[in-house]
CSV table of C-alpha atoms and ligand atoms in Angstrom, one decimal:
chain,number,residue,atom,x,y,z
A,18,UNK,CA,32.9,-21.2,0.8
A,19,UNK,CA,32.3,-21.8,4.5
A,20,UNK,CA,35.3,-22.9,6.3
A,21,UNK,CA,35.2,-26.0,8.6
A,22,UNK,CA,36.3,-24.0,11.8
A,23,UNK,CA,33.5,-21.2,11.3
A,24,UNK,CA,30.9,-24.8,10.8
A,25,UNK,CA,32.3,-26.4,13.9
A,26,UNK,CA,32.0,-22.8,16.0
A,27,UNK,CA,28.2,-22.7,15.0
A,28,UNK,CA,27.8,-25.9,16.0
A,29,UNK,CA,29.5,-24.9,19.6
A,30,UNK,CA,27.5,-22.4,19.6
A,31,UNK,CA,24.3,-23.8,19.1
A,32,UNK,CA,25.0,-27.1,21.2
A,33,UNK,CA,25.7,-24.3,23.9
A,34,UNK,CA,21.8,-23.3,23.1
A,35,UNK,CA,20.5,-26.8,24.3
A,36,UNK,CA,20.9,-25.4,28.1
A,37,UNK,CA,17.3,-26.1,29.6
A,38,UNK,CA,17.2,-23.0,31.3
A,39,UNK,CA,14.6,-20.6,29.0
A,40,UNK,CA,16.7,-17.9,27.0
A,41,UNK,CA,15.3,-14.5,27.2
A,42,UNK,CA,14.7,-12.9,23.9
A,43,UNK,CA,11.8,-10.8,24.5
A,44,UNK,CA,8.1,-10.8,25.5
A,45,UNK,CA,6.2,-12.4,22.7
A,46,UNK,CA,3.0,-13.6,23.3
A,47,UNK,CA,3.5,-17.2,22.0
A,48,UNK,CA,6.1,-17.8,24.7
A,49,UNK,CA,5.0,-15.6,27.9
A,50,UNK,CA,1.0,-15.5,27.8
A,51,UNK,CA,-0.6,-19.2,28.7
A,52,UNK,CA,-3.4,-18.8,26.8
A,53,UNK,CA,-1.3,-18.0,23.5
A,54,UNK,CA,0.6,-21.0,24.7
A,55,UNK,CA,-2.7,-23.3,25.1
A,56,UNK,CA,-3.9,-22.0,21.5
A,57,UNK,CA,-0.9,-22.8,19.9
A,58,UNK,CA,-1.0,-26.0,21.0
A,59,UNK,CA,-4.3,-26.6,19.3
A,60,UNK,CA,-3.6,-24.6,15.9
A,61,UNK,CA,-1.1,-25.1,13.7
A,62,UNK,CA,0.8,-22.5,13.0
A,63,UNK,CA,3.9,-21.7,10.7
A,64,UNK,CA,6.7,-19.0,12.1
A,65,UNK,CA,8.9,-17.2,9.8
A,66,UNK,CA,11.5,-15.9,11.8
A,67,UNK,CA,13.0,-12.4,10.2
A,68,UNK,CA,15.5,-10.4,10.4
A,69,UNK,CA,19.1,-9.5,9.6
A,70,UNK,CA,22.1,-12.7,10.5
A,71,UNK,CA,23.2,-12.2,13.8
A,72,UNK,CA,19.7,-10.2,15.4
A,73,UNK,CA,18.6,-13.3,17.5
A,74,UNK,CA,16.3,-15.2,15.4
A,75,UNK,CA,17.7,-18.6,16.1
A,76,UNK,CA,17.8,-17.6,19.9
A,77,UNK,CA,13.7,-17.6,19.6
A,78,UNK,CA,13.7,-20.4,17.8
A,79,UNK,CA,15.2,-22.5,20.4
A,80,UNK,CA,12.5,-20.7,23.0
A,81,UNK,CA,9.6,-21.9,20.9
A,82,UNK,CA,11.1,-25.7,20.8
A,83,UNK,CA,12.0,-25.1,24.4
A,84,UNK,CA,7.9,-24.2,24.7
A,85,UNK,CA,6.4,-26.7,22.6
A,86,UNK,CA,9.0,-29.7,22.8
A,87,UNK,CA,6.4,-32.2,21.0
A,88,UNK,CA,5.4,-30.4,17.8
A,89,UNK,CA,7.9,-28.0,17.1
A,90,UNK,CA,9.8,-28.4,13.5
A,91,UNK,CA,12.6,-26.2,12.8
A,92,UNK,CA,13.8,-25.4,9.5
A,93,UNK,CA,17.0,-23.4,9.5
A,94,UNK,CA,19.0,-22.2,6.8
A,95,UNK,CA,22.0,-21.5,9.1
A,96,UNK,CA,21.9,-25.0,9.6
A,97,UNK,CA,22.0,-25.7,6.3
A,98,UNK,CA,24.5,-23.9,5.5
A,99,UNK,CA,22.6,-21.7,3.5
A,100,UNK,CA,24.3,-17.8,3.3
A,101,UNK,CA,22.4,-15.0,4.4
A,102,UNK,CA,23.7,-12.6,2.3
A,103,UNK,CA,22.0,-13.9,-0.9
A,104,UNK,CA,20.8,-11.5,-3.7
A,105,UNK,CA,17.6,-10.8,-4.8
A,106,UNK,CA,18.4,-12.6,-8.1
A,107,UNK,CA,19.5,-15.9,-6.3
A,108,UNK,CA,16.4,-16.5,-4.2
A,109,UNK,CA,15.2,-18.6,-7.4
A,110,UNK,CA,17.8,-21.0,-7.7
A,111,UNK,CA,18.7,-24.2,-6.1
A,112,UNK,CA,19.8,-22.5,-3.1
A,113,UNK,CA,17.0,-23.1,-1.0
A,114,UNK,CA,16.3,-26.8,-2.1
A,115,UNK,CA,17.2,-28.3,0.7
A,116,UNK,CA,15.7,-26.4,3.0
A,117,UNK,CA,12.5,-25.8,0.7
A,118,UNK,CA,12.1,-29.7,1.2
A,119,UNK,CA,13.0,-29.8,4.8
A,120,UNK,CA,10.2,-27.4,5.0
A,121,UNK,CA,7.7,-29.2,2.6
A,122,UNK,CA,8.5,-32.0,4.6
A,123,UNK,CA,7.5,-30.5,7.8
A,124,UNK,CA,4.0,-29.4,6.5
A,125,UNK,CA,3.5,-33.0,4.6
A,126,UNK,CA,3.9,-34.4,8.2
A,127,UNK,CA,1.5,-31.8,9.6
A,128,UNK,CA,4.0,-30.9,12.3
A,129,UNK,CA,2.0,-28.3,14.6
A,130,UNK,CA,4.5,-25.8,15.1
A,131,UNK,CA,6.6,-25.1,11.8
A,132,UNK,CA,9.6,-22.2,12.7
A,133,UNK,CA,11.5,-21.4,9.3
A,134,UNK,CA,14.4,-19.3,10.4
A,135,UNK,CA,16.0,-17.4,7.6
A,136,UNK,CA,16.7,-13.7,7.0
A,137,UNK,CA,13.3,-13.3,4.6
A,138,UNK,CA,14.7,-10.5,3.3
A,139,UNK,CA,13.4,-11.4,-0.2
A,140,UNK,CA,10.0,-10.8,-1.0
A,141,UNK,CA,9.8,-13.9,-2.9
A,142,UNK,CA,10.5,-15.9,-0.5
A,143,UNK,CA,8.2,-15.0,1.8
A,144,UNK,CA,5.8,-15.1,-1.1
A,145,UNK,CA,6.7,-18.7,-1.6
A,146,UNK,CA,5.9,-19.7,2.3
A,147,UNK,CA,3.0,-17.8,2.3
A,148,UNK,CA,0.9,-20.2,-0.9
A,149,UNK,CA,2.6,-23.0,1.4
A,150,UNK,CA,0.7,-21.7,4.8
A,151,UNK,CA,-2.8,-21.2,2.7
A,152,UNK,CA,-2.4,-24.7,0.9
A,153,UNK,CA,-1.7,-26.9,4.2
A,154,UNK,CA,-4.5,-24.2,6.2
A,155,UNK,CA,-1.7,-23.1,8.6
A,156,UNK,CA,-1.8,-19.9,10.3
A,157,UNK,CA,1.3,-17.5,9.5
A,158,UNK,CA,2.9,-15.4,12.2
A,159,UNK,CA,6.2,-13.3,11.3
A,160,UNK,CA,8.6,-12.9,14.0
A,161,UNK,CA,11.1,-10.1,14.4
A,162,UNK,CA,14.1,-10.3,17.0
A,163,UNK,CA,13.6,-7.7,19.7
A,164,UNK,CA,17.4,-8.0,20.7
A,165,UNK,CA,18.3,-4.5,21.1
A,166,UNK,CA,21.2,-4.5,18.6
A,167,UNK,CA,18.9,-6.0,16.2
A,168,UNK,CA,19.0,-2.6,13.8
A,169,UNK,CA,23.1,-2.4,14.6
A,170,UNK,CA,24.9,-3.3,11.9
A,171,UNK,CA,28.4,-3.1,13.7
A,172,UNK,CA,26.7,-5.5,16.6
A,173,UNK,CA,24.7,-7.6,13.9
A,174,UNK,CA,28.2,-8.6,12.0
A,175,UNK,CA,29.6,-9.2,15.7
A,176,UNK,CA,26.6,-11.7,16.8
A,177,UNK,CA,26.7,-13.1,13.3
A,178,UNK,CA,28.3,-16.5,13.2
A,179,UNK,CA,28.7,-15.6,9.2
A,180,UNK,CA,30.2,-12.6,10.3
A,181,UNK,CA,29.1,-10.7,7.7
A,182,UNK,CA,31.1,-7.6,6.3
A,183,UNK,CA,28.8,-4.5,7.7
A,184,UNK,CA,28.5,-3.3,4.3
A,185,UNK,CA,26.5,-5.9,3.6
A,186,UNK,CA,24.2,-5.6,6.5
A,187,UNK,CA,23.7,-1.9,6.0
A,188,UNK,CA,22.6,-2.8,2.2
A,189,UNK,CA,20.1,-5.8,3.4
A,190,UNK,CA,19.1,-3.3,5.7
A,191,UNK,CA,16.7,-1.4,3.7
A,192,UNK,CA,14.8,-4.6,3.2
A,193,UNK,CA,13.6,-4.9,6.5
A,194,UNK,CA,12.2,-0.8,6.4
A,195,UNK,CA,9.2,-1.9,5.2
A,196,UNK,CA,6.4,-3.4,6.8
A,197,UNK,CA,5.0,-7.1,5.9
A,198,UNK,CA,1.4,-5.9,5.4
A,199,UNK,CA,-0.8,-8.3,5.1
A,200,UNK,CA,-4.2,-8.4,3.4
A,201,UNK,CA,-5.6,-8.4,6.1
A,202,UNK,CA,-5.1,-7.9,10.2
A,203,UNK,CA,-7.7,-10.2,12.2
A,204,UNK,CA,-9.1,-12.8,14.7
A,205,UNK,CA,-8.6,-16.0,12.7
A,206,UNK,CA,-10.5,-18.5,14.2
A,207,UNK,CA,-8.9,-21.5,15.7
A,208,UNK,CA,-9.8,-25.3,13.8
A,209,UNK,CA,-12.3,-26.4,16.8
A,210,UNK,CA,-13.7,-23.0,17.0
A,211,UNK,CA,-14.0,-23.0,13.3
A,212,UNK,CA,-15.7,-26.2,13.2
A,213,UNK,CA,-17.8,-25.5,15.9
A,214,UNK,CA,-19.0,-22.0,14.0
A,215,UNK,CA,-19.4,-24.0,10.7
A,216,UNK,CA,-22.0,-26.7,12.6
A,217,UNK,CA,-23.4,-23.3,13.7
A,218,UNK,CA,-24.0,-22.2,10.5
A,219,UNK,CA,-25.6,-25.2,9.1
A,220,UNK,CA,-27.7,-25.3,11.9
A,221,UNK,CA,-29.2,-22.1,11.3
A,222,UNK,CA,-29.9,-22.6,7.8
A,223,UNK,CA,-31.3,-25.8,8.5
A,224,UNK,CA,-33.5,-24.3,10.9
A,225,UNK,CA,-34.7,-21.2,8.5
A,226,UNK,CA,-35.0,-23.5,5.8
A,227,UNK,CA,-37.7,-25.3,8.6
A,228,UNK,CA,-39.5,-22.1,9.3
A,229,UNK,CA,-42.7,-21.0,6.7
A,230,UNK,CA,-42.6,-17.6,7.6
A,231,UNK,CA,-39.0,-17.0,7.1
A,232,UNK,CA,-39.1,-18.4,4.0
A,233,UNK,CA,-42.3,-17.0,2.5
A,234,UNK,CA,-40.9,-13.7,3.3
A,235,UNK,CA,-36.7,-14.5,2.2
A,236,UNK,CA,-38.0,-16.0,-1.2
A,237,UNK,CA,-39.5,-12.6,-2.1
A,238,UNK,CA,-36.1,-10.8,-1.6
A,239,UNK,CA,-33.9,-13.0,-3.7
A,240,UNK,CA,-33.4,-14.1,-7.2
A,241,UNK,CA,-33.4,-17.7,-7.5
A,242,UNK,CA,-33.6,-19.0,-10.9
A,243,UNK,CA,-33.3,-22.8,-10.7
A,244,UNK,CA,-36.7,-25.1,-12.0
A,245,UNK,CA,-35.8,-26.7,-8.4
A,246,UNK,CA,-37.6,-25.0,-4.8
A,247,UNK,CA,-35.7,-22.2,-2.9
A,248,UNK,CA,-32.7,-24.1,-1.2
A,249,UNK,CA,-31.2,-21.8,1.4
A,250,UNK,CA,-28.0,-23.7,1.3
A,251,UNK,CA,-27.1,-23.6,-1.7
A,252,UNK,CA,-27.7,-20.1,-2.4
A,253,UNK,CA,-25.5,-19.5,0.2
A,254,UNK,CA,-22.6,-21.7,-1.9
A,255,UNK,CA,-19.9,-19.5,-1.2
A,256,UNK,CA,-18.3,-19.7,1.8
A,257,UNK,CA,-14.6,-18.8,3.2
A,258,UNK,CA,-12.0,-21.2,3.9
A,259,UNK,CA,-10.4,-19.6,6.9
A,260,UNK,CA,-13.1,-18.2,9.8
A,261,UNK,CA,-11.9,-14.7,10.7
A,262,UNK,CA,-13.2,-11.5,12.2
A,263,UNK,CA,-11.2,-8.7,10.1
A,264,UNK,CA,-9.9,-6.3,11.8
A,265,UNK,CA,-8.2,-4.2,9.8
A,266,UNK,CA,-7.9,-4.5,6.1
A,267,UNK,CA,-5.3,-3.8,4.2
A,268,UNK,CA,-4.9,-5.2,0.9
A,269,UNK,CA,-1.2,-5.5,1.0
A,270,UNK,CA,-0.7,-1.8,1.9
A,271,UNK,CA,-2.4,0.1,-0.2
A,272,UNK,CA,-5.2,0.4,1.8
A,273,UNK,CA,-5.2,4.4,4.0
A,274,UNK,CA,-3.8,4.4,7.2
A,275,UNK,CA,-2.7,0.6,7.3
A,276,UNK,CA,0.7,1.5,7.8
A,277,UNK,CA,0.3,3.7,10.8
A,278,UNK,CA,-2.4,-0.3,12.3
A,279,UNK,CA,0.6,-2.0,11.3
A,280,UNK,CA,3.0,0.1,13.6
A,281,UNK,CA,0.4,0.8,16.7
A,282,UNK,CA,0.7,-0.1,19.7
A,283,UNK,CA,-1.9,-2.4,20.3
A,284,UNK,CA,-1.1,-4.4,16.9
A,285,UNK,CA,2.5,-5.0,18.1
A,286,UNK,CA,2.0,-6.0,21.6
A,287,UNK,CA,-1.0,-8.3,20.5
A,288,UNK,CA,0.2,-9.8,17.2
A,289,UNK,CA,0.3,-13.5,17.8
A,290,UNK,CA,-1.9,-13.3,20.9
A,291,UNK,CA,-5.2,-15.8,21.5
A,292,UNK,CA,-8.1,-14.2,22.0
A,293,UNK,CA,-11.5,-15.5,23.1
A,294,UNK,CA,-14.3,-13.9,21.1
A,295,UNK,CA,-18.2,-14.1,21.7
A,296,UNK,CA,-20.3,-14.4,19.2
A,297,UNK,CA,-23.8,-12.9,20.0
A,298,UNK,CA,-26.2,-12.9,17.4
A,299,UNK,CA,-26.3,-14.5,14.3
A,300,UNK,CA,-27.5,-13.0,11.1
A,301,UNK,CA,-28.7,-13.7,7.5
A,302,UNK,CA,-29.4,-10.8,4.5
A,303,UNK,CA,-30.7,-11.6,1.0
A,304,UNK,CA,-25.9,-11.0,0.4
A,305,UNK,CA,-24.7,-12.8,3.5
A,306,UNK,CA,-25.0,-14.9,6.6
A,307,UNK,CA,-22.6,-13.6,9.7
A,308,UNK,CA,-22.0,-13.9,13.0
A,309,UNK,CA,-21.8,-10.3,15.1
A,310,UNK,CA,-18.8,-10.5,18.1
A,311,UNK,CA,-19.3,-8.4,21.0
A,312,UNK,CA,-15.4,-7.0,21.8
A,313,UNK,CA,-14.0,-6.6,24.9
A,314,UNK,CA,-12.3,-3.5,25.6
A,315,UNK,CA,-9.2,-5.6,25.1
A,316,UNK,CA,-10.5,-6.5,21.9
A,317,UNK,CA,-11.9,-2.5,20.7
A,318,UNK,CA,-8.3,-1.7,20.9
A,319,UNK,CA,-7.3,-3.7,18.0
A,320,UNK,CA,-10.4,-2.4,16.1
A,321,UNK,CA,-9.4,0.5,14.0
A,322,UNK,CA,-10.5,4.2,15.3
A,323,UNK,CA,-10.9,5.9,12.6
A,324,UNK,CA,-13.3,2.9,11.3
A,325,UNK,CA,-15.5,3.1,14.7
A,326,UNK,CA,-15.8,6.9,13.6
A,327,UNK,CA,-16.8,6.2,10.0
A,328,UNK,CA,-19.1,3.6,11.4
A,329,UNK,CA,-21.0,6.2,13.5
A,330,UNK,CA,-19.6,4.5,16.7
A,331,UNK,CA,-20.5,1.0,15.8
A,332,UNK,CA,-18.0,-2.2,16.3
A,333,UNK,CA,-19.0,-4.3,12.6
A,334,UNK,CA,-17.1,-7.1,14.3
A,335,UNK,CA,-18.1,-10.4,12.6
A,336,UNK,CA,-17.0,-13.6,11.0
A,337,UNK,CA,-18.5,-13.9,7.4
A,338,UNK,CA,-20.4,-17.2,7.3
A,339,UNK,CA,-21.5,-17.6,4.1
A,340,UNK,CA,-22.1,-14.7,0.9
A,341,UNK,CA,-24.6,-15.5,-1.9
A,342,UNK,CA,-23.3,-15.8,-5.7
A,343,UNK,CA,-21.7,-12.6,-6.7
A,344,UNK,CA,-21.1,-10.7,-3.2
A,345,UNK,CA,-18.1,-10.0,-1.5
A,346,UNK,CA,-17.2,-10.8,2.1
A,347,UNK,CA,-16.8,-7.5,2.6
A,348,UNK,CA,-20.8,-6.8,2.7
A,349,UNK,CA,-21.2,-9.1,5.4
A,350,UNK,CA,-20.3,-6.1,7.5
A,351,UNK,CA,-22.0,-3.5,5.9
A,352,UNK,CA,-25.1,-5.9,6.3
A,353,UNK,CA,-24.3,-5.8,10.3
A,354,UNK,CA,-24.3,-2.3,10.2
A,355,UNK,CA,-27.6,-1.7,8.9
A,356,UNK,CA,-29.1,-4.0,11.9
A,357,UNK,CA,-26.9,-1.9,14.2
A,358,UNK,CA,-29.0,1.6,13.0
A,359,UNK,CA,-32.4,-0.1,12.6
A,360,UNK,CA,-32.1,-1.3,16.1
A,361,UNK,CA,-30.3,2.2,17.0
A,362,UNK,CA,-33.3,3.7,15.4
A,363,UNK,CA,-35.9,1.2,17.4
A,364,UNK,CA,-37.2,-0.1,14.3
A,365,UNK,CA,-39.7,-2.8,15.2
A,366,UNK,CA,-39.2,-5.7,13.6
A,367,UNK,CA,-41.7,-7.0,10.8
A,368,UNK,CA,-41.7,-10.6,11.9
A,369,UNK,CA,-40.6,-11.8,15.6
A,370,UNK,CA,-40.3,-16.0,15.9
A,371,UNK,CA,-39.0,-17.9,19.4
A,372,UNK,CA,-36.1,-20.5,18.1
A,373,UNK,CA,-34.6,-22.5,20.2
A,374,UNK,CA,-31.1,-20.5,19.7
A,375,UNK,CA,-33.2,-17.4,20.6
A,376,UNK,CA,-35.6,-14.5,19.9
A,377,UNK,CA,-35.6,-14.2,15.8
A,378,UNK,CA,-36.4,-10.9,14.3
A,379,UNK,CA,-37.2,-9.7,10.8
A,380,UNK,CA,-36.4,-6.1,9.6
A,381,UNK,CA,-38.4,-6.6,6.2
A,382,UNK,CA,-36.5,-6.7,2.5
A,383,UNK,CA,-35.2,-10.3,3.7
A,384,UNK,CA,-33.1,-9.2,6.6
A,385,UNK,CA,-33.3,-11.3,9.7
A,386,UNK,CA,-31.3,-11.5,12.8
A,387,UNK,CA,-31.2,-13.9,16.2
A,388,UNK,CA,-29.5,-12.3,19.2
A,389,UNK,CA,-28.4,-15.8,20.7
A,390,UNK,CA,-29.7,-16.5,24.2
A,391,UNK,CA,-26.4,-18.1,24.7
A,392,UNK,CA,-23.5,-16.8,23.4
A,393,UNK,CA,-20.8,-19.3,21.9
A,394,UNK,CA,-17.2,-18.5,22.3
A,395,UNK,CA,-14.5,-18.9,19.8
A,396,UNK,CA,-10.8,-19.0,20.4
A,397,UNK,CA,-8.8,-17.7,17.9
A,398,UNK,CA,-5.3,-16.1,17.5
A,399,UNK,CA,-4.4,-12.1,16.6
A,400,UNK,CA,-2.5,-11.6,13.1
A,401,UNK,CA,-2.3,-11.3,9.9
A,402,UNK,CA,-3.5,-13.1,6.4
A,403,UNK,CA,-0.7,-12.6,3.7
A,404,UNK,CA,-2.3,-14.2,0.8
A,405,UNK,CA,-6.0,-13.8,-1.0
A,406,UNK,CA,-8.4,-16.2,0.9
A,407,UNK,CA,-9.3,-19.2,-1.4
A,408,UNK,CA,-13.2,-19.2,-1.3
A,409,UNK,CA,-15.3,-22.6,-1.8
A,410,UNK,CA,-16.3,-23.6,-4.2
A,411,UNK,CA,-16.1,-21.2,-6.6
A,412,UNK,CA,-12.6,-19.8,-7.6
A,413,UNK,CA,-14.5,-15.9,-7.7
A,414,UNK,CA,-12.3,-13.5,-5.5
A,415,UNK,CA,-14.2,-12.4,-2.8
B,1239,2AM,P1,-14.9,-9.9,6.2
B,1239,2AM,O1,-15.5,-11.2,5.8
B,1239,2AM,O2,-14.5,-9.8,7.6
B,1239,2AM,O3,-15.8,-8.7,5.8
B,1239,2AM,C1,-10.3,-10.6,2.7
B,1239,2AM,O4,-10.7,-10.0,1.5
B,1239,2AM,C2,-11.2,-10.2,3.9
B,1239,2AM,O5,-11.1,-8.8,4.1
B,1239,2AM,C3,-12.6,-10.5,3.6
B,1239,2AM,O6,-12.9,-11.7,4.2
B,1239,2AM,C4,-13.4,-9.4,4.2
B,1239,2AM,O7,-13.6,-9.7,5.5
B,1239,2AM,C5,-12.3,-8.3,4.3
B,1239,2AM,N1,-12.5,-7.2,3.4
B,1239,2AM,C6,-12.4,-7.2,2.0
B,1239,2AM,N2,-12.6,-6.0,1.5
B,1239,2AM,C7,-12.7,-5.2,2.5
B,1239,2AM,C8,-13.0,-3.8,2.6
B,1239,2AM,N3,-13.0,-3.0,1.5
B,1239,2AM,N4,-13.1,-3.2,3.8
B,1239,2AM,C9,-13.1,-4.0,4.9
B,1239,2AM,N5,-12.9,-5.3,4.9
B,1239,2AM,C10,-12.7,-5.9,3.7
């Protein structure tokens, strides 16, 4: 049981915390770098703070409702007097109720910023906030203290306002030695920018559909078995929820050499950070429509290596538009890559038609690409995706 002199203490504590004066806890994009800032402002985003009690999670919290006084929603199990040092087996029960509906609260409201600060030492919890980030369409980004006691047990149980016995710590330690991989690392695409890329989309069909000799020639590439005329939209039914450029994917860790992404450099210092990508051509296959990004150098340094290599030097950045029944996402890149070589190669295209988005070109066998005369920009944030993509509007995994 908690006493009422350890409750009132916290309380201090955390009263001393309302200071206006930012606390320092660390550089972390979503509070030092204003176009993080800006894009935050615009997405909405859920934070799971992490770590062991005592390693400075509240402390960020405060600095991200210090950042973003007007949609900031804290949930804290501290504050709820919930323990840290729960077992695995208790994760389940009622012990979270309160906060689980503090929580459900916050995303029923649509605050923009939602910071759940807890230990997430349990898988199943972070399981559980996950299916709530992909039902509501927020994006998750996990947060770990980068106090530099924060892997100090001794210091930990000192900082703790539980002060915890250092046993325990050095037990929930092991929880923490694993990474969170995600399914997948990426660019996800922030709601205006999504929208914008969607109108996009529809634009371009709607402007093949127009177009007798892109049709004459798609038609003969695909199978289309309705009594009704080819209808480029809706062979094109499925289509992600969440606009992203992959960067690196994982599949939950089991994926080569996702670890070692995980743990680079580049990842950690950019995790969280907004990026503006541009989109240069747009493309459609008898399997996929895309959009191909041109990275900065910036950007290339989040793209895997070893994938450029594999790829014979070639960046398959792109943001999978649309896939027809039956095909995974996935191909939308392996489609880019084979109008990479053919233009590598200096294939000359079958068909060439002027649209008013730019030069179209057709490589024969129903591919057909338009290298936009003006380039459209996208703002979107650097991290991860921790739970399978819900495609629309079948339920087929993609
Ligand atoms: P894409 O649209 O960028 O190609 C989740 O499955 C996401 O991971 C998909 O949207 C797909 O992204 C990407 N993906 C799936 N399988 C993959 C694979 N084997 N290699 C690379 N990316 C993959």
């Amino acid at each position: 049981m908690r006493s009422g002199v350890g409750s009132l203490i916290r309380n201090l504590f955390r009263m001393g915390m309302k200071q206006s004066k930012p606390i320092k806890c660390g550089y972390f994009p979503f509070l030092n770098d204003d176009d993080t800032v800006d894009a935050i402002k615009e997405a909405n985003t859920l934070f799971i703070l992490r770590g062991l009690p005592g390693s400075g999670k509240s402390t960020i919290g405060q600095r991200i409702r210090q950042k973003y006084p007007q949609i900031t929603a804290i949930a804290s199990a501290d504050q709820l007097e919930i323990s840290p040092m729960a077992e695995e087996s208790e994760a389940e029960g009622n012990r979270y109720a309160k906060l689980d509906t503090q929580i459900q609260q916050y995303f029923k409201e649509s605050k923009g910023l939602i910071v759940v600060d807890d230990t997430h030492h349990i898988r199943k919890r972070l399981e559980y906030l996950f299916d709530l980030a992909r039902d509501n369409d927020y994006i998750v980004i996990i947060v770990t203290p980068k106090t530099e006691w924060r892997d100090d047990c001794q210091s930990l149980a000192n900082h703790s306002s539980w002060k915890p016995p250092v046993e325990k710590l050095t037990l929930m330690q092991s929880s923490y030695e694993q990474h969170i991989i995600p399914d997948f690392f990426g660019f996800f695409l922030l709601r205006r920018s999504s929208e914008e890329m969607r109108e996009t989309a529809e634009d371009f069909l709607n402007l093949l559909s127009q177009n007798d000799i892109f049709i004459t020639e798609f038609v003969k590439n695909v199978e289309w078995h309705s009594e009704e005329g080819f209808n480029l939209q809706e062979y094109f039914q499925k289509r992600p929820s969440v606009l992203h450029c992959t960067t690196k994917f994982c599949n939950y860790g089991t994926v080569p050499g996702c670890e070692t992404y995980a743990r680079c450099k580049a990842v950690e210092h950019y995790y969280s950070k907004s990026f503006v990508l541009k989109v240069i051509a747009l493309f459609i296959t008898p399997r996929t429509v895309g959009a191909h990004l041109l990275l900065s150098k910036q950007q290339q340094e989040l793209w895997p290596k070893e994938e450029v290599a594999e790829d014979d030097g070639y960046y398959r950045s792109h943001i999978t538009l649309a896939c027809a029944p039956g095909e995974k996402a996935v191909t939308t890149g392996l489609d880019l890559l084979e109008f990479l070589r053919l233009e590598k190669m200096g294939s000359m295209p079958e068909h060439l038609v002027e649209m008013k988005k730019g030069e179209l070109r057709c490589y024969g066998k129903g591919m057909w690409i338009v290298k936009l005369s003006k380039p459209i920009e996208v703002k979107t944030l650097f991290c991860g995706s921790y739970t399978k993509e819900k495609v629309q509007p079948t339920t087929e995994g993609n």
